[in-house]
Amino acid sequence: MARIPGMKTQRNAELGLLAFAMVLVAAYGATVEAGRIGEITPTFWVPAALLSVLFLGLHFVVRYTAPYADPVLIPAVALINGLGVGFLRRLDIGDALSEKEPIPGVFSGIGGRQLAWTLIALILAAILLLVVRDHKVVSRYAYTLGLTGIVLVMIPAVLPASISEVNGAKLWIRLGSFSIQPGEFAKIALVSFFAYYLVRKREVLSLASRRVLGIDFPRGRDLGPVVTVWLLSLLVLVFEKDLGTALLYFGLFIVTLYVATERASWLIIGLLLFFGGVYVAYLLGASVGGPFANFYDRAQVWLNPFDNENYERLGGSYQLVQGLLSLGTGGLFGSGPGGGSPRFVPEVQNDFIFAGMGEEIGLFGLSALLVLYLLIVERGLRSALAVRDSFGKLVAGGLSFTLGLQIFVILGGITGLIPLTGQTTPFLSSGGSSLMANWLLIAMLLRISNAARGPAASGGGTDRAGGPGKKAPAQLHGAMTEVIKP
């Protein structure tokens, strides 16, 4: 995409922030080695240098394909990704020392695998930016993407537990040493479908039948889409045995619906439907069992984590309790990178990476990480507010909310606020599915922010749903302002 003379692209600012992020990653790696080994090896800088090369490649792709994109997104995500690689390498070093083996190389262990997955994820993100030069083109394939997203979400539910179940949740497809979490890739597909559908139907869904306590509620016959997605989310809850995934997709649809219609009543209806359905599933698990039993057991573990029966039985609260103890041990400042014992927490490289890192960097360090996530979500919402077309507003808003809600679901499970889920921490946890899917999400936000910040020719000058040259409706702008304001 050609640069418009006189308009600032802020790519140099992005480059400077990216360099600063990689310096922090290198410093973290050095601190980990000093705390765990007692010395800093001559190769401490290698992971940060390799990541710098990878992120620099994506930076140049953005520089020439989306020159007006938000300059903060890549550096913020790169810092989280780099810290994740550093912590996973810290686990490799700890495992080697406990087994009295030599310190592993940069390309070995889960840290080395995460480096490889980062390379693949960045290549996919670059391909998306090269192929999708205008985000509105995605709306042409909305129904195909919607069907694809539903299939990806439901595939693990119909597969045998031996192939799809990990730690009680059926979210995976495992064939030998290969495994993938298809639901991670469904996010972008479903957001695109929801956005296209709601842009076309927003006038109907905005109609009110009656006003209760100052809130306009929709007509009964307009509840069909919400009830359909609600039923699908309950199917995910029951058959995939995962509250987090069900909450993620239903919450995504409801918030996108609110942004499209600016009706707070949709949020109220969504909350009542979801929590009502969850409570009924809990009661059925207690009385009937069957497919509802797993959710009932998870709820019991959540309600009584320190109960001896829950703590000792297989699949009980041992992981949750160890995570809580790890966070408590870390306190405000932590034991220092490399100074903790994160391996006492099962699956610390995946679901509980926040707990493992929290022991070493403390509450202040975790708060800084959360601020980075908040910054990414805020920049995504800012792009949604600024882009000129309705479809782009809903896609950017939906993707940003998805990222924020996923962090809430993960932290809620680790801290005991909600039942545990099988969700992985975006950009931080070990695993290729999550890393690839979330970098694709960031690439889509970069594409939309390019249209939002650049001239009309950069892809944001028309509203495909409303016709060429038409601006996005005022209600969408108002809803996004309401979402983003403090």
Short mmCIF file of C-alpha atoms in Angstrom, two decimals:
data_model
loop_
_atom_site.label_atom_id
_atom_site.label_comp_id
_atom_site.label_asym_id
_atom_site.label_seq_id
_atom_site.Cartn_x
_atom_site.Cartn_y
_atom_site.Cartn_z
CA MET A 1 0.00 0.00 0.00
CA ALA A 2 1.44 3.34 -1.03
CA ARG A 3 2.10 5.89 1.67
CA ILE A 4 0.20 9.20 1.43
CA PRO A 5 2.67 12.15 1.54
CA GLY A 6 2.21 14.31 4.62
CA MET A 7 0.47 11.65 6.73
CA LYS A 8 2.36 10.13 9.64
CA THR A 9 2.54 6.35 9.72
CA GLN A 10 4.33 6.07 13.11
CA ARG A 11 6.18 2.97 11.97
CA ASN A 12 9.43 4.33 13.44
CA ALA A 13 7.69 4.69 16.79
CA GLU A 14 6.63 1.05 16.48
CA LEU A 15 10.21 0.04 15.73
CA GLY A 16 11.50 1.92 18.78
CA LEU A 17 8.89 0.35 21.07
CA LEU A 18 9.68 -3.08 19.63
CA ALA A 19 13.40 -2.61 20.34
CA PHE A 20 12.60 -1.58 23.94
CA ALA A 21 10.36 -4.64 24.37
CA MET A 22 13.13 -6.97 23.23
CA VAL A 23 15.59 -5.34 25.63
CA LEU A 24 13.16 -6.16 28.44
CA VAL A 25 12.88 -9.75 27.20
CA ALA A 26 16.68 -10.09 27.16
CA ALA A 27 16.90 -8.61 30.66
CA TYR A 28 14.27 -11.09 31.88
CA GLY A 29 16.25 -13.98 30.40
CA ALA A 30 19.43 -12.80 32.11
CA THR A 31 17.63 -12.40 35.45
CA VAL A 32 16.16 -15.90 35.15
CA GLU A 33 19.60 -17.44 34.63
CA ALA A 34 21.08 -15.43 37.49
CA GLY A 35 18.30 -16.48 39.83
CA ARG A 36 18.16 -20.13 38.79
CA ILE A 37 21.73 -21.03 37.83
CA GLY A 38 23.62 -18.42 39.84
CA GLU A 39 25.33 -17.00 36.77
CA ILE A 40 24.48 -15.47 33.41
CA THR A 41 25.53 -17.68 30.50
CA PRO A 42 27.06 -16.16 27.34
CA THR A 43 23.96 -17.22 25.36
CA PHE A 44 21.29 -15.53 27.51
CA TRP A 45 20.61 -13.01 24.74
CA VAL A 46 20.00 -15.57 21.96
CA PRO A 47 16.21 -16.11 22.49
CA ALA A 48 15.63 -12.34 22.57
CA ALA A 49 17.76 -11.87 19.45
CA LEU A 50 15.87 -14.57 17.55
CA LEU A 51 12.54 -13.08 18.59
CA SER A 52 13.78 -9.64 17.53
CA VAL A 53 14.48 -10.94 14.04
CA LEU A 54 11.02 -12.54 13.82
CA PHE A 55 9.17 -9.48 15.06
CA LEU A 56 11.27 -7.22 12.87
CA GLY A 57 10.15 -9.25 9.86
CA LEU A 58 6.49 -8.72 10.80
CA HIS A 59 7.23 -5.03 11.36
CA PHE A 60 8.48 -4.65 7.78
CA VAL A 61 5.42 -6.51 6.45
CA VAL A 62 3.21 -4.04 8.34
CA ARG A 63 5.32 -1.12 7.18
CA TYR A 64 4.55 -1.92 3.54
CA THR A 65 1.08 -3.49 3.72
CA ALA A 66 -0.57 -1.55 6.55
CA PRO A 67 1.53 1.62 7.02
CA TYR A 68 -1.09 3.43 9.11
CA ALA A 69 -1.75 0.56 11.53
CA ASP A 70 -1.62 1.12 15.27
CA PRO A 71 2.07 1.31 16.33
CA VAL A 72 1.47 -0.08 19.85
CA LEU A 73 -0.11 -3.46 19.07
CA ILE A 74 2.96 -5.37 17.82
CA PRO A 75 5.38 -4.15 20.55
CA ALA A 76 2.88 -4.91 23.35
CA VAL A 77 2.10 -8.39 22.03
CA ALA A 78 5.78 -9.05 21.28
CA LEU A 79 6.71 -8.25 24.88
CA ILE A 80 4.12 -10.70 26.26
CA ASN A 81 5.15 -13.34 23.72
CA GLY A 82 8.83 -12.86 24.57
CA LEU A 83 8.23 -13.09 28.31
CA GLY A 84 6.26 -16.29 27.71
CA VAL A 85 9.18 -17.81 25.82
CA GLY A 86 11.53 -16.71 28.61
CA PHE A 87 9.41 -18.30 31.34
CA LEU A 88 9.06 -21.55 29.40
CA ARG A 89 12.83 -21.67 28.99
CA ARG A 90 13.07 -21.05 32.73
CA LEU A 91 10.97 -24.23 33.21
CA ASP A 92 13.35 -26.13 30.93
CA ILE A 93 16.34 -24.95 32.97
CA GLY A 94 14.61 -25.90 36.22
CA ASP A 95 13.76 -29.38 34.91
CA ALA A 96 17.35 -29.93 33.78
CA LEU A 97 18.77 -28.91 37.16
CA SER A 98 16.33 -31.14 39.04
CA GLU A 99 17.35 -34.08 36.84
CA LYS A 100 21.04 -33.11 37.14
CA GLU A 101 21.35 -32.76 33.39
CA PRO A 102 23.17 -30.11 31.32
CA ILE A 103 21.43 -26.78 30.72
CA PRO A 104 19.27 -27.27 27.58
CA GLY A 105 19.96 -25.42 24.39
CA VAL A 106 17.87 -22.54 23.14
CA PHE A 107 16.03 -24.72 20.61
CA SER A 108 15.21 -27.60 22.95
CA GLY A 109 12.39 -28.17 25.42
CA ILE A 110 9.11 -26.32 25.57
CA GLY A 111 10.91 -22.98 25.25
CA GLY A 112 12.41 -24.07 21.93
CA ARG A 113 9.04 -25.34 20.70
CA GLN A 114 7.47 -22.01 21.62
CA LEU A 115 10.09 -20.22 19.52
CA ALA A 116 9.15 -22.43 16.57
CA TRP A 117 5.44 -21.80 17.11
CA THR A 118 6.13 -18.06 17.27
CA LEU A 119 7.82 -18.25 13.86
CA ILE A 120 4.83 -20.09 12.36
CA ALA A 121 2.33 -17.72 14.01
CA LEU A 122 4.11 -14.63 12.65
CA ILE A 123 4.25 -16.14 9.17
CA LEU A 124 0.47 -16.71 9.29
CA ALA A 125 -0.09 -13.16 10.53
CA ALA A 126 2.07 -11.80 7.70
CA ILE A 127 0.17 -13.89 5.13
CA LEU A 128 -3.15 -12.54 6.41
CA LEU A 129 -1.87 -8.96 6.07
CA LEU A 130 -0.57 -9.67 2.56
CA VAL A 131 -3.76 -11.39 1.37
CA VAL A 132 -6.44 -9.33 3.11
CA ARG A 133 -5.74 -5.78 1.98
CA ASP A 134 -9.26 -4.57 2.91
CA HIS A 135 -11.02 -6.00 5.94
CA LYS A 136 -14.44 -5.53 4.33
CA VAL A 137 -13.58 -8.27 1.82
CA VAL A 138 -13.95 -10.75 4.69
CA SER A 139 -17.70 -9.97 4.85
CA ARG A 140 -18.17 -11.68 1.48
CA TYR A 141 -17.40 -15.01 3.12
CA ALA A 142 -19.33 -14.37 6.35
CA TYR A 143 -21.70 -17.34 6.15
CA THR A 144 -18.90 -19.71 5.19
CA LEU A 145 -16.84 -18.43 8.09
CA GLY A 146 -19.81 -18.80 10.44
CA LEU A 147 -20.33 -22.42 9.45
CA THR A 148 -16.60 -23.08 9.70
CA GLY A 149 -16.49 -21.54 13.17
CA ILE A 150 -19.38 -23.67 14.45
CA VAL A 151 -17.78 -26.82 13.03
CA LEU A 152 -14.43 -25.98 14.63
CA VAL A 153 -16.07 -25.41 18.01
CA MET A 154 -18.16 -28.59 17.92
CA ILE A 155 -15.65 -31.09 16.43
CA PRO A 156 -14.05 -32.01 19.80
CA ALA A 157 -17.50 -32.62 21.32
CA VAL A 158 -18.29 -35.46 18.90
CA LEU A 159 -14.86 -37.11 19.03
CA PRO A 160 -13.98 -39.87 21.52
CA ALA A 161 -12.56 -38.66 24.82
CA SER A 162 -9.28 -40.47 24.06
CA ILE A 163 -8.71 -38.08 21.17
CA SER A 164 -10.28 -34.85 22.40
CA GLU A 165 -10.20 -34.73 26.21
CA VAL A 166 -7.43 -33.12 28.27
CA ASN A 167 -7.85 -32.50 32.01
CA GLY A 168 -11.60 -33.08 31.81
CA ALA A 169 -12.33 -30.62 28.95
CA LYS A 170 -12.99 -31.83 25.39
CA LEU A 171 -11.29 -29.06 23.47
CA TRP A 172 -8.56 -30.83 21.51
CA ILE A 173 -7.87 -33.04 18.52
CA ARG A 174 -4.92 -35.29 19.34
CA LEU A 175 -3.36 -37.68 16.85
CA GLY A 176 -0.16 -39.17 18.15
CA SER A 177 2.27 -36.37 19.00
CA PHE A 178 0.20 -33.85 17.00
CA SER A 179 -2.49 -31.86 18.82
CA ILE A 180 -4.57 -28.82 17.94
CA GLN A 181 -7.30 -26.83 19.67
CA PRO A 182 -9.70 -25.97 16.82
CA GLY A 183 -11.88 -23.70 18.96
CA GLU A 184 -9.02 -21.18 19.09
CA PHE A 185 -9.34 -20.58 15.35
CA ALA A 186 -13.12 -20.28 15.54
CA LYS A 187 -12.92 -16.88 17.22
CA ILE A 188 -12.06 -14.85 14.15
CA ALA A 189 -14.49 -16.79 11.96
CA LEU A 190 -17.41 -16.36 14.37
CA VAL A 191 -16.66 -12.69 15.02
CA SER A 192 -16.70 -12.03 11.27
CA PHE A 193 -20.02 -13.85 10.88
CA PHE A 194 -21.63 -12.14 13.87
CA ALA A 195 -20.48 -8.74 12.61
CA TYR A 196 -21.87 -9.29 9.11
CA TYR A 197 -25.17 -10.66 10.41
CA LEU A 198 -25.68 -7.85 12.93
CA VAL A 199 -24.82 -5.11 10.43
CA ARG A 200 -27.60 -6.44 8.21
CA LYS A 201 -30.13 -7.01 11.01
CA ARG A 202 -29.34 -4.18 13.44
CA GLU A 203 -32.44 -2.12 12.59
CA VAL A 204 -34.74 -5.05 13.37
CA LEU A 205 -32.86 -6.01 16.52
CA SER A 206 -32.93 -2.39 17.71
CA LEU A 207 -36.73 -2.25 17.76
CA ALA A 208 -38.27 -2.16 21.24
CA SER A 209 -41.55 -3.70 22.38
CA ARG A 210 -41.81 -2.26 25.88
CA ARG A 211 -39.91 -0.06 28.31
CA VAL A 212 -39.14 -1.39 31.82
CA LEU A 213 -37.33 0.77 34.41
CA GLY A 214 -36.06 3.04 31.66
CA ILE A 215 -34.66 0.17 29.55
CA ASP A 216 -36.11 -0.68 26.13
CA PHE A 217 -36.51 -4.44 25.71
CA PRO A 218 -36.65 -6.11 22.25
CA ARG A 219 -39.64 -7.83 20.73
CA GLY A 220 -40.08 -11.49 21.57
CA ARG A 221 -39.82 -12.61 17.96
CA ASP A 222 -36.38 -10.98 17.68
CA LEU A 223 -34.88 -13.24 20.35
CA GLY A 224 -34.28 -16.11 17.92
CA PRO A 225 -30.57 -15.43 17.19
CA VAL A 226 -29.78 -14.94 20.88
CA VAL A 227 -31.58 -18.13 21.90
CA THR A 228 -29.81 -20.06 19.13
CA VAL A 229 -26.33 -18.95 20.23
CA TRP A 230 -27.36 -19.55 23.86
CA LEU A 231 -28.31 -23.15 23.07
CA LEU A 232 -25.03 -23.67 21.20
CA SER A 233 -23.09 -22.32 24.18
CA LEU A 234 -24.93 -24.69 26.52
CA LEU A 235 -24.10 -27.59 24.20
CA VAL A 236 -20.44 -26.58 24.45
CA LEU A 237 -20.78 -26.39 28.23
CA VAL A 238 -22.33 -29.85 28.52
CA PHE A 239 -20.55 -31.86 25.84
CA GLU A 240 -17.15 -30.15 25.80
CA LYS A 241 -17.27 -29.80 29.59
CA ASP A 242 -15.88 -26.28 29.56
CA LEU A 243 -17.53 -23.20 31.06
CA GLY A 244 -14.89 -20.82 29.73
CA THR A 245 -15.43 -21.65 26.06
CA ALA A 246 -19.22 -21.43 26.43
CA LEU A 247 -18.93 -18.05 28.18
CA LEU A 248 -16.43 -16.80 25.60
CA TYR A 249 -18.60 -17.38 22.54
CA PHE A 250 -21.93 -16.42 24.07
CA GLY A 251 -20.41 -13.30 25.62
CA LEU A 252 -18.84 -12.42 22.28
CA PHE A 253 -22.20 -12.55 20.52
CA ILE A 254 -24.05 -10.57 23.20
CA VAL A 255 -21.47 -7.78 23.36
CA THR A 256 -21.31 -7.54 19.56
CA LEU A 257 -25.10 -7.35 19.57
CA TYR A 258 -24.99 -4.56 22.16
CA VAL A 259 -22.43 -2.60 20.13
CA ALA A 260 -24.56 -2.98 16.99
CA THR A 261 -27.89 -1.98 18.57
CA GLU A 262 -26.87 0.17 21.58
CA ARG A 263 -29.55 -1.63 23.61
CA ALA A 264 -28.47 -2.42 27.19
CA SER A 265 -31.42 -4.79 27.38
CA TRP A 266 -29.49 -7.31 25.26
CA LEU A 267 -26.77 -7.44 27.94
CA ILE A 268 -29.40 -8.06 30.64
CA ILE A 269 -31.10 -10.78 28.58
CA GLY A 270 -27.74 -12.40 27.79
CA LEU A 271 -26.63 -12.48 31.42
CA LEU A 272 -29.96 -13.92 32.58
CA LEU A 273 -29.92 -16.59 29.87
CA PHE A 274 -26.32 -17.65 30.43
CA PHE A 275 -26.27 -17.78 34.21
CA GLY A 276 -29.75 -19.30 34.26
CA GLY A 277 -28.57 -22.04 31.90
CA VAL A 278 -25.42 -22.64 33.94
CA TYR A 279 -27.44 -22.96 37.15
CA VAL A 280 -29.87 -25.41 35.54
CA ALA A 281 -26.89 -27.46 34.25
CA TYR A 282 -25.49 -27.50 37.79
CA LEU A 283 -28.80 -28.73 39.24
CA LEU A 284 -29.10 -31.41 36.54
CA GLY A 285 -25.54 -32.53 37.27
CA ALA A 286 -26.42 -32.96 40.93
CA SER A 287 -29.69 -34.81 40.33
CA VAL A 288 -29.38 -36.55 36.94
CA GLY A 289 -25.63 -36.75 36.29
CA GLY A 290 -24.82 -38.06 32.81
CA PRO A 291 -23.39 -35.35 30.54
CA PHE A 292 -24.00 -32.73 33.26
CA ALA A 293 -21.94 -34.55 35.89
CA ASN A 294 -18.58 -33.12 34.84
CA PHE A 295 -19.79 -29.54 35.19
CA TYR A 296 -21.26 -30.32 38.60
CA ASP A 297 -17.93 -31.81 39.72
CA ARG A 298 -16.03 -28.76 38.47
CA ALA A 299 -18.44 -26.47 40.31
CA GLN A 300 -17.93 -28.47 43.51
CA VAL A 301 -14.16 -28.20 43.13
CA TRP A 302 -14.55 -24.45 42.68
CA LEU A 303 -16.88 -24.03 45.66
CA ASN A 304 -14.85 -26.23 48.01
CA PRO A 305 -11.23 -26.33 46.79
CA PHE A 306 -9.75 -27.09 50.21
CA ASP A 307 -12.14 -29.93 50.96
CA ASN A 308 -10.08 -33.10 51.48
CA GLU A 309 -12.26 -35.19 49.18
CA ASN A 310 -11.97 -32.68 46.33
CA TYR A 311 -8.26 -32.13 46.95
CA GLU A 312 -7.21 -35.76 46.90
CA ARG A 313 -9.33 -37.31 44.17
CA LEU A 314 -8.19 -37.51 40.55
CA GLY A 315 -9.26 -34.40 38.67
CA GLY A 316 -9.98 -32.60 41.94
CA SER A 317 -8.84 -29.26 43.31
CA TYR A 318 -5.12 -30.05 43.68
CA GLN A 319 -4.18 -27.86 40.70
CA LEU A 320 -6.33 -24.94 41.86
CA VAL A 321 -4.98 -25.09 45.42
CA GLN A 322 -1.37 -25.26 44.23
CA GLY A 323 -2.01 -22.26 41.99
CA LEU A 324 -3.48 -20.26 44.87
CA LEU A 325 -0.55 -21.20 47.11
CA SER A 326 1.87 -20.17 44.35
CA LEU A 327 0.22 -16.76 44.03
CA GLY A 328 0.20 -16.37 47.79
CA THR A 329 3.88 -17.28 48.03
CA GLY A 330 4.75 -14.64 45.44
CA GLY A 331 3.17 -11.85 47.46
CA LEU A 332 3.64 -8.31 46.20
CA PHE A 333 7.14 -8.54 44.71
CA GLY A 334 7.67 -12.27 44.09
CA SER A 335 10.70 -14.42 44.71
CA GLY A 336 12.44 -13.07 41.63
CA PRO A 337 12.68 -14.59 38.11
CA GLY A 338 14.09 -18.09 38.46
CA GLY A 339 13.73 -18.10 42.24
CA GLY A 340 10.39 -19.87 42.65
CA SER A 341 9.13 -23.44 42.39
CA PRO A 342 6.51 -23.25 39.62
CA ARG A 343 6.65 -26.97 38.85
CA PHE A 344 4.60 -27.66 41.99
CA VAL A 345 1.64 -26.34 39.95
CA PRO A 346 0.33 -28.93 37.43
CA GLU A 347 0.20 -27.67 33.82
CA VAL A 348 2.04 -24.50 34.82
CA GLN A 349 3.22 -24.10 31.22
CA ASN A 350 -0.38 -24.01 29.97
CA ASP A 351 -3.48 -23.13 31.98
CA PHE A 352 -1.66 -21.95 35.11
CA ILE A 353 1.22 -19.95 33.68
CA PHE A 354 -0.09 -16.83 35.44
CA ALA A 355 0.23 -18.64 38.78
CA GLY A 356 3.75 -19.83 38.04
CA MET A 357 4.92 -16.41 36.92
CA GLY A 358 3.07 -14.76 39.80
CA GLU A 359 5.21 -16.65 42.32
CA GLU A 360 8.33 -15.12 40.78
CA ILE A 361 7.25 -11.62 39.70
CA GLY A 362 4.62 -11.02 42.36
CA LEU A 363 1.41 -9.03 42.25
CA PHE A 364 3.16 -5.99 40.83
CA GLY A 365 4.63 -7.99 37.95
CA LEU A 366 1.30 -9.64 37.16
CA SER A 367 -0.37 -6.23 37.29
CA ALA A 368 2.12 -4.96 34.69
CA LEU A 369 1.28 -7.96 32.48
CA LEU A 370 -2.43 -7.23 32.84
CA VAL A 371 -1.82 -3.59 31.92
CA LEU A 372 -0.20 -4.81 28.69
CA TYR A 373 -3.27 -6.91 27.91
CA LEU A 374 -5.51 -3.98 28.79
CA LEU A 375 -3.48 -1.77 26.45
CA ILE A 376 -3.97 -4.24 23.57
CA VAL A 377 -7.71 -4.39 24.20
CA GLU A 378 -7.94 -0.60 24.47
CA ARG A 379 -6.09 -0.05 21.19
CA GLY A 380 -8.39 -2.54 19.51
CA LEU A 381 -11.46 -0.72 20.81
CA ARG A 382 -9.95 2.58 19.72
CA SER A 383 -9.61 1.20 16.19
CA ALA A 384 -13.22 0.01 16.33
CA LEU A 385 -14.31 3.48 17.36
CA ALA A 386 -12.32 5.20 14.61
CA VAL A 387 -12.92 2.92 11.59
CA ARG A 388 -15.49 4.27 9.16
CA ASP A 389 -17.56 1.17 8.29
CA SER A 390 -19.98 -0.76 10.47
CA PHE A 391 -18.51 -4.18 9.70
CA GLY A 392 -15.04 -3.06 10.75
CA LYS A 393 -16.39 -1.55 13.96
CA LEU A 394 -18.07 -4.78 14.98
CA VAL A 395 -15.15 -7.02 14.00
CA ALA A 396 -12.56 -4.91 15.83
CA GLY A 397 -14.82 -4.49 18.85
CA GLY A 398 -15.64 -8.19 18.93
CA LEU A 399 -12.03 -9.33 18.60
CA SER A 400 -10.88 -6.90 21.31
CA PHE A 401 -13.63 -8.01 23.66
CA THR A 402 -12.80 -11.66 22.94
CA LEU A 403 -9.21 -11.12 24.03
CA GLY A 404 -10.27 -9.28 27.18
CA LEU A 405 -12.89 -11.86 28.10
CA GLN A 406 -10.43 -14.71 27.59
CA ILE A 407 -8.02 -13.10 30.05
CA PHE A 408 -10.88 -12.67 32.54
CA VAL A 409 -11.90 -16.32 32.17
CA ILE A 410 -8.33 -17.52 32.73
CA LEU A 411 -7.61 -15.29 35.72
CA GLY A 412 -11.05 -15.99 37.15
CA GLY A 413 -10.34 -19.71 37.08
CA ILE A 414 -6.84 -19.42 38.56
CA THR A 415 -7.93 -17.13 41.41
CA GLY A 416 -11.11 -19.08 42.21
CA LEU A 417 -13.54 -16.43 40.97
CA ILE A 418 -15.16 -18.85 38.50
CA PRO A 419 -14.75 -22.61 37.86
CA LEU A 420 -11.54 -23.68 36.15
CA THR A 421 -11.48 -23.71 32.36
CA GLY A 422 -9.28 -25.21 29.67
CA GLN A 423 -8.39 -21.84 28.16
CA THR A 424 -4.76 -20.91 27.52
CA THR A 425 -3.32 -17.48 28.27
CA PRO A 426 -2.96 -15.61 24.94
CA PHE A 427 0.66 -15.18 23.74
CA LEU A 428 2.02 -16.44 27.08
CA SER A 429 1.12 -20.13 27.47
CA SER A 430 2.85 -22.98 25.69
CA GLY A 431 1.00 -24.21 22.62
CA GLY A 432 0.78 -23.57 18.91
CA SER A 433 -3.01 -23.34 18.47
CA SER A 434 -3.47 -20.42 20.85
CA LEU A 435 -0.38 -18.59 19.60
CA MET A 436 -1.29 -18.88 15.92
CA ALA A 437 -4.94 -17.98 16.42
CA ASN A 438 -4.20 -14.95 18.56
CA TRP A 439 -1.53 -13.60 16.22
CA LEU A 440 -4.10 -13.90 13.41
CA LEU A 441 -6.44 -11.91 15.65
CA ILE A 442 -3.78 -9.21 16.06
CA ALA A 443 -3.16 -9.16 12.30
CA MET A 444 -6.87 -8.52 11.74
CA LEU A 445 -6.80 -5.69 14.27
CA LEU A 446 -3.76 -4.24 12.49
CA ARG A 447 -5.62 -4.35 9.19
CA ILE A 448 -8.67 -2.59 10.67
CA SER A 449 -6.56 -0.02 12.54
CA ASN A 450 -4.81 0.76 9.24
CA ALA A 451 -8.20 1.61 7.76
CA ALA A 452 -9.18 3.58 10.87
CA ARG A 453 -6.03 5.69 11.08
CA GLY A 454 -5.29 6.10 7.39
CA PRO A 455 -7.03 7.90 4.54
CA ALA A 456 -10.25 6.61 2.97
CA ALA A 457 -8.20 4.78 0.35
CA SER A 458 -6.67 2.57 3.03
CA GLY A 459 -9.81 0.46 3.25
CA GLY A 460 -12.07 2.27 5.64
CA GLY A 461 -13.90 4.72 3.40
CA THR A 462 -17.06 2.77 2.59
CA ASP A 463 -19.65 0.83 4.49
CA ARG A 464 -20.30 -2.29 2.41
CA ALA A 465 -23.46 -3.11 4.30
CA GLY A 466 -24.89 0.37 3.81
CA GLY A 467 -23.61 1.04 0.31
CA PRO A 468 -20.56 2.81 -1.11
CA GLY A 469 -19.73 6.10 0.50
CA LYS A 470 -22.13 5.81 3.40
CA LYS A 471 -20.82 6.40 6.88
CA ALA A 472 -21.31 4.02 9.74
CA PRO A 473 -24.52 4.65 11.70
CA ALA A 474 -24.35 7.09 14.60
CA GLN A 475 -25.60 4.44 17.03
CA LEU A 476 -22.58 2.23 16.36
CA HIS A 477 -20.27 5.15 17.08
CA GLY A 478 -22.21 5.91 20.23
CA ALA A 479 -22.09 2.33 21.43
CA MET A 480 -18.35 2.06 20.88
CA THR A 481 -17.84 5.37 22.73
CA GLU A 482 -19.84 3.97 25.63
CA VAL A 483 -17.68 0.79 25.65
CA ILE A 484 -14.33 2.57 25.54
CA LYS A 485 -14.91 5.49 27.88
CA PRO A 486 -13.72 5.13 31.51
#
